[in-house]
Amino acid sequence: MSEERYKSPALKTTSNISLNPEESPNPRKTPIQILHEYGIKRGFLPVYEMEKAEGEAHHPSFVFSVKIGEITCTGQGHSKKAAKHLAAAAALNVLQIHAEKLHVPVKSDSNRAETDHPNPPNSVGILQELALQRGWRLPQYTVLIEAGPPHKREFTVSCRLESLSETAIGNSKKAAKKSAAEKMVARLQSLSGGSEITWVRQLFLHIVKWLQEEAASYCVYCVFQSPKPSVLIENLRNSLGERMSLLRGNPLSALHTDYIQMMLELSKEQGFEVTYFNIDEPTVNGMYQCLAELSTSPVVVCHGAGISCSNAHNAAAHSALQYIKIMASK
């Protein structure tokens, strides 16, 4: 994923993020289901509450909050279901950010004898521990192929962890399973950019991919500590700035068609930064897509899709402006 930045006075440093989902033969669990399972394992179930419902009958807007433990997140969508899913997705993102890193020894690429590694890491156990720590579904192992004569059998086993899948071959089911787990650990290390599996935004972005089936555009925000001081969303409703007053008192369609420019002017006036992340993969309809992140507190992340990259940015900016308009009018 590439990144384009429209800077405003509050500077913020962000890192590149990538999206690499794979289609699963089984239906993927929704963010609500994943968060519920996480809550069961941790002993505190998520609690959802509808914060706001407004908009026209043909274009409604709902805001739902979810509280799980000490974390509270909110999502906005064009249906109650979508808003709840987005709130759950935001909570999962926060839990990913605050989860402790799991250090996994890097597997050597050299073909040394096994005696050089008297205590090789148990990749099957590592994956299971990682799934429990992150609140994911446990890894699933499936024997895909069983071939060869009785004295020289070969087994092909797949390892599936959330939306990722790896396969390996071994002379026994156990050996093939272990090799598949080792390949999955290496895959996770690759996604994290090192030997420490962090996956800060990977699960969130897989959920973003899933949510494309629910709505064309949406907005979520998460409650977590920003790296730098930022503008409180709550303070925007008290702002007397010219741009904020125009946004608060007029329909978006009557103000502008260049929502990127409008968002840039608003961010400069209010003192926060807007960053656009291009998502490499198109939507299922072949449209460009991107995420717009506002350095507010809580952080706001909005999605947009369009027939061109600039159209996608404009759509994401429109979603962000719509969200700010709702929050500033409370």
mmCIF file of C-alpha atoms in Angstrom:
data_model
loop_
_atom_site.group_PDB
_atom_site.id
_atom_site.type_symbol
_atom_site.label_atom_id
_atom_site.label_comp_id
_atom_site.label_asym_id
_atom_site.label_seq_id
_atom_site.Cartn_x
_atom_site.Cartn_y
_atom_site.Cartn_z
ATOM 1 C CA MET A 1 0.000 0.000 0.000
ATOM 2 C CA SER A 2 1.344 3.384 -0.907
ATOM 3 C CA GLU A 3 0.847 6.552 1.057
ATOM 4 C CA GLU A 4 0.006 10.113 0.076
ATOM 5 C CA ARG A 5 -0.031 12.879 2.621
ATOM 6 C CA TYR A 6 -1.758 16.226 2.892
ATOM 7 C CA LYS A 7 0.008 17.939 5.765
ATOM 8 C CA SER A 8 -1.531 20.333 8.216
ATOM 9 C CA PRO A 9 0.040 21.971 11.278
ATOM 10 C CA ALA A 10 -0.128 18.879 13.528
ATOM 11 C CA LEU A 11 2.620 16.689 12.056
ATOM 12 C CA LYS A 12 2.404 12.953 12.421
ATOM 13 C CA THR A 13 4.628 10.057 11.323
ATOM 14 C CA THR A 14 2.986 6.976 9.865
ATOM 15 C CA SER A 15 4.315 3.749 8.411
ATOM 16 C CA ASN A 16 3.311 1.882 5.282
ATOM 17 C CA ILE A 17 0.759 -0.867 5.652
ATOM 18 C CA SER A 18 -0.038 -3.686 3.247
ATOM 19 C CA LEU A 19 -3.045 -5.810 2.424
ATOM 20 C CA ASN A 20 -2.546 -9.410 1.412
ATOM 21 C CA PRO A 21 -5.792 -11.347 1.938
ATOM 22 C CA GLU A 22 -6.456 -14.801 0.554
ATOM 23 C CA GLU A 23 -9.840 -16.281 -0.181
ATOM 24 C CA SER A 24 -10.913 -18.884 2.374
ATOM 25 C CA PRO A 25 -12.940 -21.982 1.462
ATOM 26 C CA ASN A 26 -14.886 -21.509 4.687
ATOM 27 C CA PRO A 27 -16.998 -18.428 5.449
ATOM 28 C CA ARG A 28 -14.890 -15.900 7.317
ATOM 29 C CA LYS A 29 -16.035 -14.864 10.754
ATOM 30 C CA THR A 30 -17.307 -11.336 11.168
ATOM 31 C CA PRO A 31 -15.577 -8.762 13.413
ATOM 32 C CA ILE A 32 -18.471 -9.126 15.884
ATOM 33 C CA GLN A 33 -17.934 -12.891 16.093
ATOM 34 C CA ILE A 34 -14.160 -12.567 16.474
ATOM 35 C CA LEU A 35 -14.512 -9.943 19.211
ATOM 36 C CA HIS A 36 -17.132 -12.064 20.991
ATOM 37 C CA GLU A 37 -14.797 -15.073 21.009
ATOM 38 C CA TYR A 38 -11.986 -12.871 22.305
ATOM 39 C CA GLY A 39 -14.271 -11.640 25.104
ATOM 40 C CA ILE A 40 -15.247 -15.174 26.094
ATOM 41 C CA LYS A 41 -11.584 -16.168 26.389
ATOM 42 C CA ARG A 42 -10.755 -13.062 28.436
ATOM 43 C CA GLY A 43 -13.839 -13.181 30.666
ATOM 44 C CA PHE A 44 -15.525 -9.930 29.574
ATOM 45 C CA LEU A 45 -18.044 -9.815 26.747
ATOM 46 C CA PRO A 46 -18.325 -6.786 24.431
ATOM 47 C CA VAL A 47 -21.273 -4.448 25.064
ATOM 48 C CA TYR A 48 -22.778 -2.531 22.111
ATOM 49 C CA GLU A 49 -24.824 0.657 22.325
ATOM 50 C CA MET A 50 -26.383 2.793 19.595
ATOM 51 C CA GLU A 51 -25.103 6.351 20.000
ATOM 52 C CA LYS A 52 -26.891 8.081 17.146
ATOM 53 C CA ALA A 53 -29.237 7.489 14.204
ATOM 54 C CA GLU A 54 -29.865 10.143 11.595
ATOM 55 C CA GLY A 55 -30.021 10.863 7.874
ATOM 56 C CA GLU A 56 -32.642 10.455 5.187
ATOM 57 C CA ALA A 57 -34.635 7.239 4.816
ATOM 58 C CA HIS A 58 -32.735 6.354 1.621
ATOM 59 C CA HIS A 59 -29.339 7.188 3.167
ATOM 60 C CA PRO A 60 -29.437 6.600 6.945
ATOM 61 C CA SER A 61 -26.409 6.859 9.220
ATOM 62 C CA PHE A 62 -25.932 4.967 12.476
ATOM 63 C CA VAL A 63 -23.223 5.284 15.142
ATOM 64 C CA PHE A 64 -22.612 2.343 17.507
ATOM 65 C CA SER A 65 -20.106 2.069 20.350
ATOM 66 C CA VAL A 66 -18.637 -1.113 21.788
ATOM 67 C CA LYS A 67 -16.976 -1.480 25.188
ATOM 68 C CA ILE A 68 -14.792 -4.479 25.955
ATOM 69 C CA GLY A 69 -12.725 -4.352 29.114
ATOM 70 C CA GLU A 70 -11.169 -0.896 29.340
ATOM 71 C CA ILE A 71 -11.424 -0.229 25.590
ATOM 72 C CA THR A 72 -14.238 1.731 23.937
ATOM 73 C CA CYS A 73 -14.529 2.102 20.161
ATOM 74 C CA THR A 74 -17.142 3.509 17.810
ATOM 75 C CA GLY A 75 -18.198 2.772 14.238
ATOM 76 C CA GLN A 76 -20.435 4.612 11.777
ATOM 77 C CA GLY A 77 -22.300 2.869 8.959
ATOM 78 C CA HIS A 78 -25.335 3.051 6.712
ATOM 79 C CA SER A 79 -27.011 0.232 8.657
ATOM 80 C CA LYS A 80 -27.017 -0.827 12.308
ATOM 81 C CA LYS A 81 -25.283 -4.062 11.346
ATOM 82 C CA ALA A 82 -22.504 -2.277 9.458
ATOM 83 C CA ALA A 83 -21.984 0.221 12.309
ATOM 84 C CA LYS A 84 -21.674 -2.597 14.865
ATOM 85 C CA HIS A 85 -19.228 -4.482 12.633
ATOM 86 C CA LEU A 86 -17.116 -1.344 12.251
ATOM 87 C CA ALA A 87 -17.098 -0.725 15.999
ATOM 88 C CA ALA A 88 -15.977 -4.332 16.540
ATOM 89 C CA ALA A 89 -13.313 -3.958 13.818
ATOM 90 C CA ALA A 90 -11.998 -0.829 15.526
ATOM 91 C CA ALA A 91 -11.815 -2.660 18.864
ATOM 92 C CA LEU A 92 -9.899 -5.517 17.246
ATOM 93 C CA ASN A 93 -7.462 -2.990 15.801
ATOM 94 C CA VAL A 94 -6.875 -1.484 19.248
ATOM 95 C CA LEU A 95 -6.373 -4.917 20.791
ATOM 96 C CA GLN A 96 -3.810 -5.668 18.075
ATOM 97 C CA ILE A 97 -1.946 -2.439 18.834
ATOM 98 C CA HIS A 98 -1.779 -3.084 22.574
ATOM 99 C CA ALA A 99 -1.080 -6.840 22.404
ATOM 100 C CA GLU A 100 2.355 -7.929 23.589
ATOM 101 C CA LYS A 101 4.809 -8.906 20.869
ATOM 102 C CA LEU A 102 5.533 -12.594 20.496
ATOM 103 C CA HIS A 103 9.151 -13.261 19.665
ATOM 104 C CA VAL A 104 9.692 -16.180 17.295
ATOM 105 C CA PRO A 105 13.188 -17.416 16.425
ATOM 106 C CA VAL A 106 13.953 -17.006 12.723
ATOM 107 C CA LYS A 107 14.288 -20.271 10.844
ATOM 108 C CA SER A 108 17.620 -20.657 9.057
ATOM 109 C CA ASP A 109 17.538 -20.906 5.270
ATOM 110 C CA SER A 110 20.572 -23.203 5.217
ATOM 111 C CA ASN A 111 20.127 -26.973 4.878
ATOM 112 C CA ARG A 112 22.091 -27.916 7.978
ATOM 113 C CA ALA A 113 21.729 -31.302 9.640
ATOM 114 C CA GLU A 114 19.085 -31.497 12.349
ATOM 115 C CA THR A 115 21.821 -32.157 14.931
ATOM 116 C CA ASP A 116 22.868 -28.500 14.520
ATOM 117 C CA HIS A 117 19.522 -27.561 16.126
ATOM 118 C CA PRO A 118 19.006 -29.955 19.051
ATOM 119 C CA ASN A 119 15.986 -27.923 20.266
ATOM 120 C CA PRO A 120 14.167 -26.583 17.191
ATOM 121 C CA PRO A 121 11.219 -24.264 17.913
ATOM 122 C CA ASN A 122 7.777 -25.887 18.048
ATOM 123 C CA SER A 123 6.004 -23.938 15.312
ATOM 124 C CA VAL A 124 2.689 -25.716 15.936
ATOM 125 C CA GLY A 125 2.733 -24.585 19.557
ATOM 126 C CA ILE A 126 3.909 -21.083 18.608
ATOM 127 C CA LEU A 127 0.969 -20.624 16.231
ATOM 128 C CA GLN A 128 -1.526 -21.857 18.813
ATOM 129 C CA GLU A 129 -0.120 -19.532 21.487
ATOM 130 C CA LEU A 130 -0.174 -16.611 19.052
ATOM 131 C CA ALA A 131 -3.826 -17.261 18.151
ATOM 132 C CA LEU A 132 -4.825 -17.376 21.831
ATOM 133 C CA GLN A 133 -2.930 -14.155 22.602
ATOM 134 C CA ARG A 134 -4.539 -12.315 19.695
ATOM 135 C CA GLY A 135 -8.036 -13.734 20.115
ATOM 136 C CA TRP A 136 -7.941 -15.377 16.672
ATOM 137 C CA ARG A 137 -9.414 -18.710 15.666
ATOM 138 C CA LEU A 138 -7.013 -21.581 16.330
ATOM 139 C CA PRO A 139 -4.947 -22.770 13.347
ATOM 140 C CA GLN A 140 -6.693 -25.389 11.208
ATOM 141 C CA TYR A 141 -4.711 -28.265 9.695
ATOM 142 C CA THR A 142 -6.145 -30.316 6.814
ATOM 143 C CA VAL A 143 -4.673 -33.309 4.984
ATOM 144 C CA LEU A 144 -5.135 -32.406 1.318
ATOM 145 C CA ILE A 145 -3.300 -35.233 -0.474
ATOM 146 C CA GLU A 146 -2.122 -38.691 0.553
ATOM 147 C CA ALA A 147 -0.009 -40.343 -2.152
ATOM 148 C CA GLY A 148 2.793 -42.809 -2.804
ATOM 149 C CA PRO A 149 3.361 -46.526 -2.082
ATOM 150 C CA PRO A 150 2.865 -47.839 1.492
ATOM 151 C CA HIS A 151 6.597 -47.839 2.222
ATOM 152 C CA LYS A 152 7.074 -44.281 0.936
ATOM 153 C CA ARG A 153 3.920 -42.283 1.649
ATOM 154 C CA GLU A 154 3.757 -38.517 1.140
ATOM 155 C CA PHE A 155 1.249 -36.243 2.842
ATOM 156 C CA THR A 156 0.269 -32.711 1.830
ATOM 157 C CA VAL A 157 -1.146 -30.698 4.741
ATOM 158 C CA SER A 158 -2.540 -27.174 4.749
ATOM 159 C CA CYS A 159 -2.324 -24.770 7.686
ATOM 160 C CA ARG A 160 -4.952 -22.003 7.815
ATOM 161 C CA LEU A 161 -4.779 -19.075 10.247
ATOM 162 C CA GLU A 162 -7.571 -16.545 9.771
ATOM 163 C CA SER A 163 -7.380 -15.606 6.058
ATOM 164 C CA LEU A 164 -3.832 -16.935 5.513
ATOM 165 C CA SER A 165 -3.009 -20.408 4.229
ATOM 166 C CA GLU A 166 0.209 -22.397 3.747
ATOM 167 C CA THR A 167 0.797 -25.971 2.549
ATOM 168 C CA ALA A 168 3.686 -28.391 3.054
ATOM 169 C CA ILE A 169 4.651 -31.973 2.177
ATOM 170 C CA GLY A 170 6.085 -34.577 4.555
ATOM 171 C CA ASN A 171 6.637 -38.331 4.864
ATOM 172 C CA SER A 172 4.134 -38.383 7.744
ATOM 173 C CA LYS A 173 1.094 -36.320 8.705
ATOM 174 C CA LYS A 174 2.967 -35.001 11.735
ATOM 175 C CA ALA A 175 5.991 -33.914 9.684
ATOM 176 C CA ALA A 176 3.818 -32.232 7.046
ATOM 177 C CA LYS A 177 1.813 -30.441 9.746
ATOM 178 C CA LYS A 178 5.003 -29.192 11.382
ATOM 179 C CA SER A 179 6.397 -27.951 8.057
ATOM 180 C CA ALA A 180 3.145 -26.148 7.251
ATOM 181 C CA ALA A 181 3.223 -24.463 10.666
ATOM 182 C CA GLU A 182 6.849 -23.404 10.097
ATOM 183 C CA LYS A 183 5.884 -21.840 6.757
ATOM 184 C CA MET A 184 2.997 -19.985 8.429
ATOM 185 C CA VAL A 185 5.325 -18.606 11.121
ATOM 186 C CA ALA A 186 7.704 -17.425 8.373
ATOM 187 C CA ARG A 187 4.734 -15.838 6.576
ATOM 188 C CA LEU A 188 3.713 -13.933 9.707
ATOM 189 C CA GLN A 189 7.295 -12.798 10.258
ATOM 190 C CA SER A 190 7.357 -11.534 6.676
ATOM 191 C CA LEU A 191 4.129 -9.584 7.219
ATOM 192 C CA SER A 192 5.613 -8.036 10.359
ATOM 193 C CA GLY A 193 8.900 -7.152 8.685
ATOM 194 C CA GLY A 194 11.102 -9.059 11.135
ATOM 195 C CA SER A 195 11.397 -11.948 13.591
ATOM 196 C CA GLU A 196 8.836 -10.396 15.956
ATOM 197 C CA ILE A 197 5.224 -11.087 15.002
ATOM 198 C CA THR A 198 3.320 -7.875 15.630
ATOM 199 C CA TRP A 199 0.679 -7.714 12.867
ATOM 200 C CA VAL A 200 -0.450 -4.306 14.149
ATOM 201 C CA ARG A 201 -2.859 -3.498 11.312
ATOM 202 C CA GLN A 202 -2.973 -6.693 9.269
ATOM 203 C CA LEU A 203 -6.126 -8.119 10.868
ATOM 204 C CA PHE A 204 -7.823 -4.724 10.700
ATOM 205 C CA LEU A 205 -7.126 -4.477 6.978
ATOM 206 C CA HIS A 206 -8.385 -8.011 6.363
ATOM 207 C CA ILE A 207 -11.603 -6.877 8.083
ATOM 208 C CA VAL A 208 -11.667 -3.791 5.848
ATOM 209 C CA LYS A 209 -11.636 -6.166 2.860
ATOM 210 C CA TRP A 210 -14.527 -8.113 4.339
ATOM 211 C CA LEU A 211 -16.514 -4.967 5.048
ATOM 212 C CA GLN A 212 -16.430 -3.955 1.384
ATOM 213 C CA GLU A 213 -19.237 -6.469 0.915
ATOM 214 C CA GLU A 214 -21.380 -4.521 3.401
ATOM 215 C CA ALA A 215 -21.047 -0.910 2.241
ATOM 216 C CA ALA A 216 -19.369 1.281 -0.390
ATOM 217 C CA SER A 217 -17.901 3.643 2.185
ATOM 218 C CA TYR A 218 -17.729 3.796 5.929
ATOM 219 C CA CYS A 219 -15.944 5.389 8.828
ATOM 220 C CA VAL A 220 -14.497 3.963 12.042
ATOM 221 C CA TYR A 221 -12.541 5.429 14.894
ATOM 222 C CA CYS A 222 -10.628 3.817 17.705
ATOM 223 C CA VAL A 223 -9.766 4.882 21.221
ATOM 224 C CA PHE A 224 -6.018 4.527 21.728
ATOM 225 C CA GLN A 225 -3.058 6.684 22.642
ATOM 226 C CA SER A 226 -1.929 8.879 19.744
ATOM 227 C CA PRO A 227 1.843 9.264 19.322
ATOM 228 C CA LYS A 228 1.515 13.069 19.339
ATOM 229 C CA PRO A 229 -0.965 15.570 20.819
ATOM 230 C CA SER A 230 -4.022 15.917 18.604
ATOM 231 C CA VAL A 231 -7.370 17.657 18.413
ATOM 232 C CA LEU A 232 -10.137 16.117 20.500
ATOM 233 C CA ILE A 233 -13.199 15.180 18.463
ATOM 234 C CA GLU A 234 -15.318 16.534 21.322
ATOM 235 C CA ASN A 235 -13.775 19.995 20.886
ATOM 236 C CA LEU A 236 -14.834 20.244 17.240
ATOM 237 C CA ARG A 237 -18.485 20.732 18.156
ATOM 238 C CA ASN A 238 -17.525 23.886 20.085
ATOM 239 C CA SER A 239 -15.341 25.280 17.314
ATOM 240 C CA LEU A 240 -16.319 28.670 15.862
ATOM 241 C CA GLY A 241 -13.960 28.365 12.887
ATOM 242 C CA GLU A 242 -15.245 29.448 9.487
ATOM 243 C CA ARG A 243 -14.779 26.051 7.812
ATOM 244 C CA MET A 244 -16.314 24.173 10.717
ATOM 245 C CA SER A 245 -19.302 26.528 10.819
ATOM 246 C CA LEU A 246 -19.884 26.034 7.083
ATOM 247 C CA LEU A 247 -19.660 22.264 7.463
ATOM 248 C CA ARG A 248 -21.988 22.252 10.458
ATOM 249 C CA GLY A 249 -24.662 24.433 8.866
ATOM 250 C CA ASN A 250 -24.821 23.198 5.259
ATOM 251 C CA PRO A 251 -25.264 19.929 3.341
ATOM 252 C CA LEU A 252 -21.955 18.628 2.027
ATOM 253 C CA SER A 253 -23.286 18.522 -1.528
ATOM 254 C CA ALA A 254 -23.990 22.260 -1.387
ATOM 255 C CA LEU A 255 -20.517 23.177 -0.141
ATOM 256 C CA HIS A 256 -18.018 21.493 -2.413
ATOM 257 C CA THR A 257 -17.315 18.718 -4.883
ATOM 258 C CA ASP A 258 -13.587 18.753 -4.139
ATOM 259 C CA TYR A 259 -13.807 17.118 -0.723
ATOM 260 C CA ILE A 260 -10.035 16.606 -0.547
ATOM 261 C CA GLN A 261 -9.467 20.361 -0.674
ATOM 262 C CA MET A 262 -12.295 20.963 1.764
ATOM 263 C CA MET A 263 -10.812 18.440 4.216
ATOM 264 C CA LEU A 264 -7.362 19.998 3.816
ATOM 265 C CA GLU A 265 -8.712 23.464 4.625
ATOM 266 C CA LEU A 266 -10.671 22.141 7.603
ATOM 267 C CA SER A 267 -7.648 20.243 8.970
ATOM 268 C CA LYS A 268 -5.481 23.363 8.743
ATOM 269 C CA GLU A 269 -8.123 25.401 10.536
ATOM 270 C CA GLN A 270 -8.628 22.846 13.318
ATOM 271 C CA GLY A 271 -4.990 21.738 13.681
ATOM 272 C CA PHE A 272 -5.036 18.057 12.739
ATOM 273 C CA GLU A 273 -3.396 16.115 9.907
ATOM 274 C CA VAL A 274 -4.968 14.037 7.125
ATOM 275 C CA THR A 275 -3.076 11.075 5.644
ATOM 276 C CA TYR A 276 -4.295 9.020 2.675
ATOM 277 C CA PHE A 277 -3.247 5.375 2.277
ATOM 278 C CA ASN A 278 -3.775 3.801 -1.153
ATOM 279 C CA ILE A 279 -4.846 0.148 -0.946
ATOM 280 C CA ASP A 280 -3.131 -1.847 -3.679
ATOM 281 C CA GLU A 281 -6.008 -4.270 -4.271
ATOM 282 C CA PRO A 282 -9.123 -3.031 -6.109
ATOM 283 C CA THR A 283 -12.637 -3.691 -4.817
ATOM 284 C CA VAL A 284 -14.646 -6.655 -6.059
ATOM 285 C CA ASN A 285 -16.058 -4.257 -8.679
ATOM 286 C CA GLY A 286 -12.576 -3.245 -9.863
ATOM 287 C CA MET A 287 -12.609 0.205 -8.237
ATOM 288 C CA TYR A 288 -9.649 1.967 -6.624
ATOM 289 C CA GLN A 289 -9.767 2.304 -2.850
ATOM 290 C CA CYS A 290 -7.941 4.099 -0.062
ATOM 291 C CA LEU A 291 -8.070 4.903 3.649
ATOM 292 C CA ALA A 292 -8.011 8.430 5.069
ATOM 293 C CA GLU A 293 -6.650 8.795 8.604
ATOM 294 C CA LEU A 294 -7.211 11.911 10.717
ATOM 295 C CA SER A 295 -4.787 12.630 13.563
ATOM 296 C CA THR A 296 -7.628 13.484 15.915
ATOM 297 C CA SER A 297 -8.219 11.940 19.311
ATOM 298 C CA PRO A 298 -9.720 9.388 18.983
ATOM 299 C CA VAL A 299 -8.100 8.662 15.625
ATOM 300 C CA VAL A 300 -10.560 8.562 12.708
ATOM 301 C CA VAL A 301 -10.077 6.135 9.802
ATOM 302 C CA CYS A 302 -12.349 6.395 6.738
ATOM 303 C CA HIS A 303 -12.625 4.338 3.563
ATOM 304 C CA GLY A 304 -13.335 5.487 0.021
ATOM 305 C CA ALA A 305 -13.648 3.825 -3.380
ATOM 306 C CA GLY A 306 -13.827 5.289 -6.894
ATOM 307 C CA ILE A 307 -13.129 4.787 -10.578
ATOM 308 C CA SER A 308 -9.711 6.435 -10.157
ATOM 309 C CA CYS A 309 -7.224 6.949 -7.345
ATOM 310 C CA SER A 310 -8.239 10.602 -6.973
ATOM 311 C CA ASN A 311 -11.919 9.620 -6.903
ATOM 312 C CA ALA A 312 -11.164 7.145 -4.110
ATOM 313 C CA HIS A 313 -9.371 9.872 -2.139
ATOM 314 C CA ASN A 314 -12.299 12.214 -2.696
ATOM 315 C CA ALA A 315 -14.738 9.550 -1.473
ATOM 316 C CA ALA A 316 -12.652 8.907 1.659
ATOM 317 C CA ALA A 317 -12.482 12.653 2.348
ATOM 318 C CA HIS A 318 -16.274 12.855 1.905
ATOM 319 C CA SER A 319 -16.775 10.050 4.452
ATOM 320 C CA ALA A 320 -14.470 11.808 6.925
ATOM 321 C CA LEU A 321 -16.259 15.139 6.472
ATOM 322 C CA GLN A 322 -19.624 13.439 6.941
ATOM 323 C CA TYR A 323 -18.398 11.860 10.176
ATOM 324 C CA ILE A 324 -17.019 15.163 11.521
ATOM 325 C CA LYS A 325 -20.292 16.871 10.580
ATOM 326 C CA ILE A 326 -22.253 14.279 12.585
ATOM 327 C CA MET A 327 -19.979 14.521 15.638
ATOM 328 C CA ALA A 328 -19.824 18.334 15.521
ATOM 329 C CA SER A 329 -23.622 18.580 15.379
ATOM 330 C CA LYS A 330 -24.319 16.464 18.466
#
